[in-house]
Short mmCIF file of C-alpha atoms and ligand atoms in Angstrom, two decimals:
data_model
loop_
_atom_site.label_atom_id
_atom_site.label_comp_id
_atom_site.label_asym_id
_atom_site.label_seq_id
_atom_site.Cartn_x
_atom_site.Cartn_y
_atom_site.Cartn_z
CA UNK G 193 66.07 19.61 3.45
CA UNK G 194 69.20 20.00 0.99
CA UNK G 195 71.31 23.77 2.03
CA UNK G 196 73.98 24.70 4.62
CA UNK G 197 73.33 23.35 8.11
CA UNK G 198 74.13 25.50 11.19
CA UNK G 199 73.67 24.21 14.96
CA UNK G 200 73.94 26.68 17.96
CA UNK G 201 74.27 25.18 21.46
CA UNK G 202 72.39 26.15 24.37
CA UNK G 203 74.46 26.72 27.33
CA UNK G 204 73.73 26.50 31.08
CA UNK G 205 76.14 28.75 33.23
CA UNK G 206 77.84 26.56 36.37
CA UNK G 207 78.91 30.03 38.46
CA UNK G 208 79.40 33.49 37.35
CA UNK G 209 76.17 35.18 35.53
CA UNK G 210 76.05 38.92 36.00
CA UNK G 211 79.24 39.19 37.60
CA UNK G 212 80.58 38.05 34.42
CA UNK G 213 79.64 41.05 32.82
CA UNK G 214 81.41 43.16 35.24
CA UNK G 215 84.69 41.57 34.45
CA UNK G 216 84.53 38.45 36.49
CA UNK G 217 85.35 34.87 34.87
CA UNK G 218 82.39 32.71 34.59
CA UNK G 219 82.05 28.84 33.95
CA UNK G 220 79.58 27.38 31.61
CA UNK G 221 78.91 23.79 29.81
CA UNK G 222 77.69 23.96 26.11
CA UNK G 223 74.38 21.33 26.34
CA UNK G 224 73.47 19.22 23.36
CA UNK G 225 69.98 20.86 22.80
CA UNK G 226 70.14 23.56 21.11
CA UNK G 227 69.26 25.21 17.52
CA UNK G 228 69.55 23.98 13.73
CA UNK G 229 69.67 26.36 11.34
CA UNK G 230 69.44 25.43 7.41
CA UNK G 231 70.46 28.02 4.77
CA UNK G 232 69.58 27.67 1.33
CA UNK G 233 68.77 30.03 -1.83
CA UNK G 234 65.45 31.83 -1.90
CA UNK G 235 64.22 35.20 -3.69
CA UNK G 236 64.55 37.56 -0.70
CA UNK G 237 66.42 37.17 2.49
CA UNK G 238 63.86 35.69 5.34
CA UNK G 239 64.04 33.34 8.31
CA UNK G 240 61.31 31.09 9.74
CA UNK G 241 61.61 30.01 13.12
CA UNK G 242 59.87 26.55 14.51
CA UNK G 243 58.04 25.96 16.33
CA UNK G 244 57.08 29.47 16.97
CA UNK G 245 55.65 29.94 13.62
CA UNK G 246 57.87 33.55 13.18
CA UNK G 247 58.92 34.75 9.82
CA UNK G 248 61.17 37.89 9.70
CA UNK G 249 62.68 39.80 7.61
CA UNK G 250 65.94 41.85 7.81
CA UNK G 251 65.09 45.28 8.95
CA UNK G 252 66.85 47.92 10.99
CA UNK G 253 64.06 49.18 12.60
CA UNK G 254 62.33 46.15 12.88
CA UNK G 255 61.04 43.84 16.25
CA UNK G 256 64.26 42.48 17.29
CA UNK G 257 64.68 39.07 15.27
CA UNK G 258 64.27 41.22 11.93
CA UNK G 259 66.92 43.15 13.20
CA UNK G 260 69.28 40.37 14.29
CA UNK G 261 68.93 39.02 10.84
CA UNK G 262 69.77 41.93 9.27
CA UNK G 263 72.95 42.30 11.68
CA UNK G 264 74.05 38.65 10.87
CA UNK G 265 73.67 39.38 6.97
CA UNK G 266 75.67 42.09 7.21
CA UNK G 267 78.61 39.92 8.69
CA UNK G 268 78.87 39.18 4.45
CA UNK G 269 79.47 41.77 2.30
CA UNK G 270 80.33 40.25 -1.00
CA UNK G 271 77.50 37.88 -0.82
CA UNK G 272 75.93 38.00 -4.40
CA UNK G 273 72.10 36.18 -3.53
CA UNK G 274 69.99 36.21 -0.97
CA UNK G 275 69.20 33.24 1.74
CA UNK G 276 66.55 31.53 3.10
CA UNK G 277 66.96 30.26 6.68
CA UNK G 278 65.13 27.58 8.36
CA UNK G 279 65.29 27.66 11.85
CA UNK G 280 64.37 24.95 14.54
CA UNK G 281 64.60 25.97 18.24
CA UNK G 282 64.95 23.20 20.61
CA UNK G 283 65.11 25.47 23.56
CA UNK G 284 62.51 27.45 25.59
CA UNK G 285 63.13 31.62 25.44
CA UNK G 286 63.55 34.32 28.06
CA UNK G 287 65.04 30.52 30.39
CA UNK G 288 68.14 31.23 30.90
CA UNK G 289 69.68 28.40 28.26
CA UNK G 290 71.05 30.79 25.90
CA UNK G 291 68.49 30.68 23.48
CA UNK G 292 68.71 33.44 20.99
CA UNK G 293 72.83 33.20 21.28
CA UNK G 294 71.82 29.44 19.99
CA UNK G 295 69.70 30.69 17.25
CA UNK G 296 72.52 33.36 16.39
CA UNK G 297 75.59 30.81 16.42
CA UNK G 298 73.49 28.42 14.09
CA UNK G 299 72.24 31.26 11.50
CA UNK G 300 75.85 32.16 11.76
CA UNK G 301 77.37 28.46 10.94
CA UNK G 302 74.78 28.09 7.86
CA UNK G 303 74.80 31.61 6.22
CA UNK G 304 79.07 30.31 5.87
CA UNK G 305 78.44 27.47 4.74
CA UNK G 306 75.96 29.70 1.99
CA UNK G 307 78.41 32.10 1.13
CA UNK G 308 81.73 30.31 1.63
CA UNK G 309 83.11 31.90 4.68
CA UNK G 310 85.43 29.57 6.75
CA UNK G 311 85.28 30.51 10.19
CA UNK G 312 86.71 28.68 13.59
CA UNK G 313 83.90 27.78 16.33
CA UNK G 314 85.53 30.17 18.45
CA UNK G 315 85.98 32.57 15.43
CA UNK G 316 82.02 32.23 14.74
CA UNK G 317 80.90 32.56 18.73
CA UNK G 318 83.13 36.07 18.92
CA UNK G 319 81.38 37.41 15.74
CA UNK G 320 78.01 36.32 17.07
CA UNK G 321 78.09 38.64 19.28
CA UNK G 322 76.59 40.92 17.11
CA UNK G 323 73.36 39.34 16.86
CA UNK G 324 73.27 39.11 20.70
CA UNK G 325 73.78 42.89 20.99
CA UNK G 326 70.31 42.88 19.32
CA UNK G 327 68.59 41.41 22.10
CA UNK G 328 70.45 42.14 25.36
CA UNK G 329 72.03 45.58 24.62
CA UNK G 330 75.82 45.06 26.21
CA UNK G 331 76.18 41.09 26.96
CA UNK G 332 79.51 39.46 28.21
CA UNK G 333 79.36 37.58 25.08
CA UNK G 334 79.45 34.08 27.44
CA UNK G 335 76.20 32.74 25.80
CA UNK G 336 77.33 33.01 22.02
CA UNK G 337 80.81 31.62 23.20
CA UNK G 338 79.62 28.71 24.68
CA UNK G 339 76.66 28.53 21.80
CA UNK G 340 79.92 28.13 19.20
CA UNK G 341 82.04 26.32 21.22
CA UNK G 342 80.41 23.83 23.53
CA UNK G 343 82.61 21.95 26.28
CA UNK G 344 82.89 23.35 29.61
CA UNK G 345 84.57 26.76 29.55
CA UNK G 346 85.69 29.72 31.38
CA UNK G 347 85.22 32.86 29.85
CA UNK G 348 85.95 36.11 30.73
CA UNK G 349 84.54 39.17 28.56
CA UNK G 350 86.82 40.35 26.01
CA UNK G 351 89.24 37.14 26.18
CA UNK G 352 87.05 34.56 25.28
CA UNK G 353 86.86 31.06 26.34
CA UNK G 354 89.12 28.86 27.66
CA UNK G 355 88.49 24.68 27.65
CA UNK G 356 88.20 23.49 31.21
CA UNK G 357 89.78 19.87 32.11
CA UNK G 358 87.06 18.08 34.36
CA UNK G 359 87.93 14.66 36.04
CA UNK G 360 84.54 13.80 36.15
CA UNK G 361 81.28 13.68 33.92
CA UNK G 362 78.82 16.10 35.36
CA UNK G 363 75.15 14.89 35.55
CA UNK G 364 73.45 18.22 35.56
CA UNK G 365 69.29 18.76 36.39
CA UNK G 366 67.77 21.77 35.00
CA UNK G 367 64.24 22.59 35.86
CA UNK G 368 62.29 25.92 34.46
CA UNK G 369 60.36 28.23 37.51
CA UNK G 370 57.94 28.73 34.67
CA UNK G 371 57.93 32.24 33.99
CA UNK G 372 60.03 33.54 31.65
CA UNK G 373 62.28 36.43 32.02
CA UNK G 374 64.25 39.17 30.12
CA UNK G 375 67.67 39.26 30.31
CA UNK G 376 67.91 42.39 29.17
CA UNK G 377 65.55 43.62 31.96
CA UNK G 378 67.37 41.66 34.57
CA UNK G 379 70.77 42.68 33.57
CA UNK G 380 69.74 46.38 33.74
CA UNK G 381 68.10 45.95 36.98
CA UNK G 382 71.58 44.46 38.20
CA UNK G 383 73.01 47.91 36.63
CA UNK G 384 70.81 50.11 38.55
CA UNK G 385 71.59 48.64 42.21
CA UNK G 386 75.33 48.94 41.11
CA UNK G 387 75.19 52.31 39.80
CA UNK G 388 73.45 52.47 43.54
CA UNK G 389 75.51 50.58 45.28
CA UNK G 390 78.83 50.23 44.10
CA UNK G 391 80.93 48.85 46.92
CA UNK G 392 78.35 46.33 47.86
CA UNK G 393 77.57 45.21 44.14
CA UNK G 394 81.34 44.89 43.84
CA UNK G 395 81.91 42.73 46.86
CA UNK G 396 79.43 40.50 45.52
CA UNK G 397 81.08 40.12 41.87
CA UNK G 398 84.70 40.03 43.77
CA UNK G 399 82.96 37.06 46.04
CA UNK G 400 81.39 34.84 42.81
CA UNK G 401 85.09 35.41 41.33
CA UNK G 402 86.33 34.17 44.20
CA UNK G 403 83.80 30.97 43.90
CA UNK G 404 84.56 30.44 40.15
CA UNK G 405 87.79 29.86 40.53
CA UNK G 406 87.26 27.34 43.56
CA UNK G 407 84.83 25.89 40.96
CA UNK G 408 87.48 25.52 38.53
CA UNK G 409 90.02 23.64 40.67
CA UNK G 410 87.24 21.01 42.23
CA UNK G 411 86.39 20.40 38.72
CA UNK G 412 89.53 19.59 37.62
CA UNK G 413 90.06 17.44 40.56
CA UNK G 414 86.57 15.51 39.60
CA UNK G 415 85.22 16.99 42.99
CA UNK G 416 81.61 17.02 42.45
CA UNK G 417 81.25 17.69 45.86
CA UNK G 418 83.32 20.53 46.18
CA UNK G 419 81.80 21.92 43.38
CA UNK G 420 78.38 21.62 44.59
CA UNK G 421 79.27 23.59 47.76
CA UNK G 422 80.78 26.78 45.50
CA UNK G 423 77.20 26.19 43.38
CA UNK G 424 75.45 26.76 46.61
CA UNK G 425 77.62 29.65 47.68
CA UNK G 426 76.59 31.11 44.36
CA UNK G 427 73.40 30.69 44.70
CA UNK G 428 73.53 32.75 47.78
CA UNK G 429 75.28 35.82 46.41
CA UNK G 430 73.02 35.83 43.47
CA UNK G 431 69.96 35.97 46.35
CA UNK G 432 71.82 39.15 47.77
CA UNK G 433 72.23 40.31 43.97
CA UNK G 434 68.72 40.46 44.13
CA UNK G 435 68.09 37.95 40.85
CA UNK G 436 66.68 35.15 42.38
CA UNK G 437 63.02 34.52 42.97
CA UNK G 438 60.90 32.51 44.94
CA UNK G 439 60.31 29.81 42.54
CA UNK G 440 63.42 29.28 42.03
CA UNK G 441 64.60 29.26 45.02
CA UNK G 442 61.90 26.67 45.79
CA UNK G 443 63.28 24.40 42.92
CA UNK G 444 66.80 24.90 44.77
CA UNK G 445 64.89 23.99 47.92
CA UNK G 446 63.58 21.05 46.58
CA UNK G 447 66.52 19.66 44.56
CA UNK G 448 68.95 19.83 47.66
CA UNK G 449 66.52 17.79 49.61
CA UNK G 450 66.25 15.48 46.53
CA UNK G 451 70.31 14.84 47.35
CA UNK G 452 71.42 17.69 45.04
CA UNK G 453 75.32 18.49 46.00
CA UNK G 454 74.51 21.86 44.58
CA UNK G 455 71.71 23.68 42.70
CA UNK G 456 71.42 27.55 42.01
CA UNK G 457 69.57 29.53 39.40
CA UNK G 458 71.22 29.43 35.93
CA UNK G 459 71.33 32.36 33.42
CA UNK G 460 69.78 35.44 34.16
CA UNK G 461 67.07 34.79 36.81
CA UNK G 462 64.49 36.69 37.54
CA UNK G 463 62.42 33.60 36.43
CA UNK G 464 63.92 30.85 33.83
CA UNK G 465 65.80 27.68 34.92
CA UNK G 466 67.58 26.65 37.73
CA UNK G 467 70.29 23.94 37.35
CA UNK G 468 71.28 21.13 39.98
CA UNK G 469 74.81 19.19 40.03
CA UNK G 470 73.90 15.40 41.01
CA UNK G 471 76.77 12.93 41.70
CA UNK G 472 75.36 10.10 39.71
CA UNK G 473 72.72 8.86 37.12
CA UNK G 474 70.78 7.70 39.77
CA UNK G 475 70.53 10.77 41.92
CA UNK G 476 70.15 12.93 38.97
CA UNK G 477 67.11 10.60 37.96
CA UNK G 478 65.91 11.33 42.13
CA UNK G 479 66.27 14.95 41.82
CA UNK G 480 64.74 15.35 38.43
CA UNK G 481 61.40 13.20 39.91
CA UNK G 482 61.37 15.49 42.51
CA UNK G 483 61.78 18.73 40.59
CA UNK G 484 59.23 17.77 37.93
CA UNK G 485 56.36 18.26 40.32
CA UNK G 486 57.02 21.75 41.02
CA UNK G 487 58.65 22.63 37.48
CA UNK G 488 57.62 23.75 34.34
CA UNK G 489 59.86 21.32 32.42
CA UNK G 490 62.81 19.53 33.32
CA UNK G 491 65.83 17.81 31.86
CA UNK G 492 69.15 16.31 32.57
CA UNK G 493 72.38 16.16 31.00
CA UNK G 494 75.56 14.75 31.47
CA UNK G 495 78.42 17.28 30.62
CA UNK G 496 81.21 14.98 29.42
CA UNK G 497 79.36 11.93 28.98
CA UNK G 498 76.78 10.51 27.19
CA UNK G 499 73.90 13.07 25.31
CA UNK G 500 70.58 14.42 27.26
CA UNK G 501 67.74 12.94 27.95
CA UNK G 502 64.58 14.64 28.46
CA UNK G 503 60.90 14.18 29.74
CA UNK G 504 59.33 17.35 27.86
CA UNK G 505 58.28 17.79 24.56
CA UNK G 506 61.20 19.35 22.94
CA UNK G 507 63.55 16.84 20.87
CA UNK G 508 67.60 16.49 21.78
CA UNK G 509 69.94 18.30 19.67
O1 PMV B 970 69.74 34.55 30.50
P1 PMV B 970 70.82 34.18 29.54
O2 PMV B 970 70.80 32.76 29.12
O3 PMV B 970 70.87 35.11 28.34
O4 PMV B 970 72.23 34.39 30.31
C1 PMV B 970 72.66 35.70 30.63
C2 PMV B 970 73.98 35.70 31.36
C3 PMV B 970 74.28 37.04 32.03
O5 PMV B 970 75.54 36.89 32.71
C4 PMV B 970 73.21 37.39 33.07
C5 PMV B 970 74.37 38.19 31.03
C6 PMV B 970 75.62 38.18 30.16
O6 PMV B 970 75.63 38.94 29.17
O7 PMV B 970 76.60 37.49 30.47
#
């Protein structure tokens, strides 16, 4: 299809979600699924979304897409015609991949291409940010980051991302619990027990800090290992969060039994994906046998190496 092509990364979050919003630095790898987004010159503004079979509108009082639209439009002010976007979504929703920060970085990417607007990738994830106000009320602004960006990063809200060196390609398993979730209504939920709890909430964000930045070192030293073990520890604080369920913790279960050297829920929670560190092709391929009995759907990645592969229906990207 001739028009401006856009392409929004999905994202899966190594240590740090929730706690992120509260300040704390989080690390996330950019996957190569993700969302292409075509612009091109139409009558009226619209977007179609496959393979969901959705066509919005911009509207401001609209279901949330419509509205998302009409907040990325009005990123351009001088733009003289209206667009057409074409979306395909190669990620599941409400899984904790960064889905709609995908779909927003890649609407974002085309509608510049449309109307001429040279942008950065970094540049383009901050302004996205918009659109994922639509959907998630106050987000760190992680997802659309890593969405634009891609890599491994830290990020820490209101500074943006920074590229993290890694000595080692990291073979990652991700497996969906198979219901989806809300980020929005798990992020308020995390609110609530803070607004409860404050001390305890806070020892847990000051904790996962603590973790990232162990995180960060073993990756630069190609540690997989040592890695793992802070993925675990994550896993646990998110459990005392109160995040976690029991599917997932059964996929986290399973995959450390498969050989996993670390596997903890990824994203939100409160249902969505899980995602396991493996220390080679082979164990990932071990883990992802054993995790596709229990799962949903399941892929792997390598992070630094070569592009996913996948065993459900959805295509790479
Ligand atoms: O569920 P996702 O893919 O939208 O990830 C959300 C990450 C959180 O840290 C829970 C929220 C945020 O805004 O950073």
């Amino acid at each position: 299809m001739s028009g401006f092509l856009g392409r929004g990364r999905g994202k899966v979050i190594l240590l740090g979600e929730h706690s992120v919003v509260y300040g704390r630095p989080a690390l996330a790898a950019g996957l190569e699924r993700g969302v292409r987004a075509t612009a091109s010159s139409a009558e009226e503004d619209a977007m179609a979304l496959t393979p969901w079979d959705v066509r919005v509108t911009p509207a401001q009082d609209d279901a949330p897409l419509g509205r998302a639209l009409f907040a990325a439009l009005s990123l351009y002010a001088e733009r003289g015609a209206p667009a057409a976007l074409d979306v395909e979504v190669g990620l599941p929703g409400g899984a904790g991949l960064g889905c709609s920060a995908a779909i927003g970085v890649a609407v974002i990417e085309a509608l510049d291409g449309r109307y001429g607007v040279a942008r950065t990738a970094s540049e383009r994830g901050a302004v996205s940010l918009a659109w994922e106000k639509v959907f998630h009320g106050s987000p760190s602004g992680v997802d659309n980051a890593v969405a634009a960006v891609g890599g491994v990063v830290r990020f820490v809200r209101g500074e943006g991302v920074t590229p993290v060196a890694f000595g080692r390609p990291l073979p990652l398993v991700v497996a969906h619990s198979g219901t989806a979730s809300s980020t929005k209504v798990v992020v308020d939920g995390v609110r609530d027990r803070w607004t409860a709890d404050r001390p305890k909430m806070e020892r847990i964000f000051d904790a996962i800090a603590g973790l990232v930045d162990a995180a960060e070192k073993a990756l630069a030293a190609g540690d997989l290992e040592a890695l793992g073990a802070r993925m675990n520890d994550n896993q646990r604080e998110l459990e005392a969060m109160g995040v976690s369920t029991p599917a997932l913790e059964a996929l986290v279960g399973d995959a450390r039994e498969a050989g996993a050297l670390g596997a903890k829920l990824t994203g939100a929670g409160g249902g969505g994906c899980m995602v396991a560190l493996a220390a080679d092709a082979a164990a990932a391929a071990r883990i992802e046998a054993r995790l596709s009995t229990r799962a949903s759907m399941t892929f792997t990645t390598t992070v630094g190496g070569s592009a996913d592969r996948s065993d459900d229906a959805g295509d790479d990207r």
